[in-house]
Structures are given as C-alpha cells and as structure tokens.
C-alpha cells in the first residue's frame, strides 16, 4: 500500500508542476523564450 501511495503522490506532484508551469508560461501569452525561436533573432543585424 505504501508504494501505491508514493505513486499517487508522484502523479499528483507532476500534475501540480504542469499546472504551475502552464500558469507561468501559458500558450496564450508571450513566453520569455519566444524570441529565441524566431528567425529574426538569428538574422544578422545591419551595421551602422
């Protein structure tokens, strides 16, 4: 019974972590790392 309790606690912990991460870095909002995935981030900057 102890192992079952640990498995249930682990699954609940993973879902809690997913919920927190989704709240902080949700799909609908701008993410802090979105700039790294745009081609313009890697494009050469014009020299002035």
N, C-alpha and C. Protein backbone atom coordinates (compact mmCIF):
# COMPACT_ATOMS: atom_id res chain seq x y z
N UNK A 1 0.83 -1.20 0.00
CA UNK A 1 0.00 0.00 0.00
C UNK A 1 0.86 1.26 0.00
N UNK A 2 2.06 1.15 0.57
CA UNK A 2 2.95 2.30 0.63
C UNK A 2 3.42 2.72 -0.76
N UNK A 3 3.67 1.73 -1.62
CA UNK A 3 4.13 2.04 -2.97
C UNK A 3 3.02 2.73 -3.76
N UNK A 4 1.80 2.28 -3.59
CA UNK A 4 0.66 2.90 -4.26
C UNK A 4 0.52 4.36 -3.82
N UNK A 5 0.71 4.62 -2.55
CA UNK A 5 0.62 5.99 -2.04
C UNK A 5 1.72 6.86 -2.64
N UNK A 6 2.93 6.31 -2.79
CA UNK A 6 4.03 7.08 -3.39
C UNK A 6 3.76 7.36 -4.87
N UNK A 7 3.19 6.40 -5.56
CA UNK A 7 2.87 6.60 -6.98
C UNK A 7 1.81 7.68 -7.13
N UNK A 8 0.78 7.63 -6.30
CA UNK A 8 -0.28 8.65 -6.36
C UNK A 8 0.28 10.02 -6.03
N UNK A 9 1.16 10.10 -5.03
CA UNK A 9 1.77 11.38 -4.67
C UNK A 9 2.66 11.90 -5.79
N UNK A 10 3.38 11.01 -6.46
CA UNK A 10 4.24 11.42 -7.57
C UNK A 10 3.42 11.95 -8.74
N UNK A 11 2.35 11.25 -9.08
CA UNK A 11 1.49 11.69 -10.18
C UNK A 11 0.85 13.04 -9.85
N UNK A 12 0.41 13.20 -8.61
CA UNK A 12 -0.18 14.48 -8.20
C UNK A 12 0.87 15.59 -8.25
N UNK A 13 2.10 15.29 -7.89
CA UNK A 13 3.17 16.29 -7.95
C UNK A 13 3.48 16.70 -9.37
N UNK A 14 3.49 15.74 -10.29
CA UNK A 14 3.76 16.06 -11.69
C UNK A 14 2.65 16.93 -12.26
N UNK A 15 1.40 16.60 -11.96
CA UNK A 15 0.29 17.42 -12.45
C UNK A 15 0.32 18.81 -11.83
N UNK A 16 0.71 18.92 -10.57
CA UNK A 16 0.82 20.24 -9.94
C UNK A 16 1.92 21.05 -10.61
N UNK A 17 3.04 20.41 -10.93
CA UNK A 17 4.13 21.10 -11.61
C UNK A 17 3.70 21.56 -13.00
N UNK A 18 2.98 20.70 -13.72
CA UNK A 18 2.48 21.09 -15.04
C UNK A 18 1.50 22.25 -14.95
N UNK A 19 0.66 22.24 -13.95
CA UNK A 19 -0.30 23.33 -13.77
C UNK A 19 0.41 24.65 -13.49
N UNK A 20 1.42 24.62 -12.64
CA UNK A 20 2.18 25.84 -12.32
C UNK A 20 2.92 26.33 -13.55
N UNK A 21 3.57 25.43 -14.28
CA UNK A 21 4.31 25.84 -15.48
C UNK A 21 3.36 26.39 -16.54
N UNK A 22 2.20 25.80 -16.68
CA UNK A 22 1.23 26.30 -17.65
C UNK A 22 0.71 27.67 -17.24
N UNK A 23 0.55 27.90 -15.94
CA UNK A 23 0.09 29.21 -15.47
C UNK A 23 1.17 30.27 -15.69
N UNK A 24 2.43 29.90 -15.49
CA UNK A 24 3.51 30.88 -15.65
C UNK A 24 3.87 31.11 -17.10
N UNK A 25 3.93 30.05 -17.89
CA UNK A 25 4.38 30.14 -19.27
C UNK A 25 3.32 29.57 -20.20
N UNK A 26 2.10 30.07 -20.08
CA UNK A 26 0.98 29.53 -20.85
C UNK A 26 1.12 29.74 -22.33
N UNK A 27 0.33 29.01 -23.08
CA UNK A 27 0.41 29.06 -24.53
C UNK A 27 -0.14 30.37 -25.07
N UNK A 28 -1.18 30.91 -24.47
CA UNK A 28 -1.83 32.10 -24.99
C UNK A 28 -1.07 33.38 -24.77
N UNK A 29 -0.13 33.38 -23.84
CA UNK A 29 0.60 34.60 -23.52
C UNK A 29 1.99 34.55 -24.13
N UNK A 30 2.65 35.70 -24.13
CA UNK A 30 4.01 35.78 -24.66
C UNK A 30 4.95 35.09 -23.68
N UNK A 31 5.73 34.19 -24.20
CA UNK A 31 6.67 33.48 -23.35
C UNK A 31 8.02 34.19 -23.35
N UNK A 32 8.78 33.99 -22.30
CA UNK A 32 10.07 34.67 -22.20
C UNK A 32 11.07 34.16 -23.23
N UNK A 33 10.88 32.94 -23.73
CA UNK A 33 11.84 32.36 -24.66
C UNK A 33 11.37 32.35 -26.10
N UNK A 34 10.27 33.00 -26.41
CA UNK A 34 9.76 33.00 -27.79
C UNK A 34 10.73 33.67 -28.76
N UNK A 35 11.47 34.67 -28.30
CA UNK A 35 12.38 35.39 -29.19
C UNK A 35 13.47 34.47 -29.74
N UNK A 36 13.84 33.47 -28.98
CA UNK A 36 14.90 32.56 -29.41
C UNK A 36 14.46 31.66 -30.56
N UNK A 37 13.17 31.54 -30.78
CA UNK A 37 12.68 30.64 -31.81
C UNK A 37 12.29 31.37 -33.09
N UNK A 38 12.47 32.66 -33.15
CA UNK A 38 12.17 33.42 -34.35
C UNK A 38 13.44 33.56 -35.19
N UNK A 39 13.30 33.47 -36.51
CA UNK A 39 14.46 33.58 -37.39
C UNK A 39 15.10 34.95 -37.28
N UNK A 40 14.32 35.99 -37.00
CA UNK A 40 14.87 37.34 -36.91
C UNK A 40 15.85 37.47 -35.76
N UNK A 41 15.75 36.61 -34.76
CA UNK A 41 16.69 36.66 -33.64
C UNK A 41 18.09 36.28 -34.11
N UNK A 42 18.17 35.38 -35.09
CA UNK A 42 19.46 34.90 -35.58
C UNK A 42 19.93 35.63 -36.82
N UNK A 43 19.09 36.47 -37.40
CA UNK A 43 19.46 37.19 -38.61
C UNK A 43 20.54 38.22 -38.29
N UNK A 44 21.44 38.46 -39.25
CA UNK A 44 22.47 39.47 -39.00
C UNK A 44 21.87 40.86 -38.85
N UNK A 45 22.38 41.60 -37.93
CA UNK A 45 21.92 42.97 -37.69
C UNK A 45 22.62 43.92 -38.67
N UNK A 46 21.92 44.94 -39.15
CA UNK A 46 22.58 45.90 -40.06
C UNK A 46 23.67 46.69 -39.32
N UNK A 47 24.79 46.86 -40.00
CA UNK A 47 25.91 47.61 -39.41
C UNK A 47 25.68 49.10 -39.63
N UNK A 48 25.90 49.87 -38.61
CA UNK A 48 25.73 51.33 -38.74
C UNK A 48 27.04 52.03 -38.56
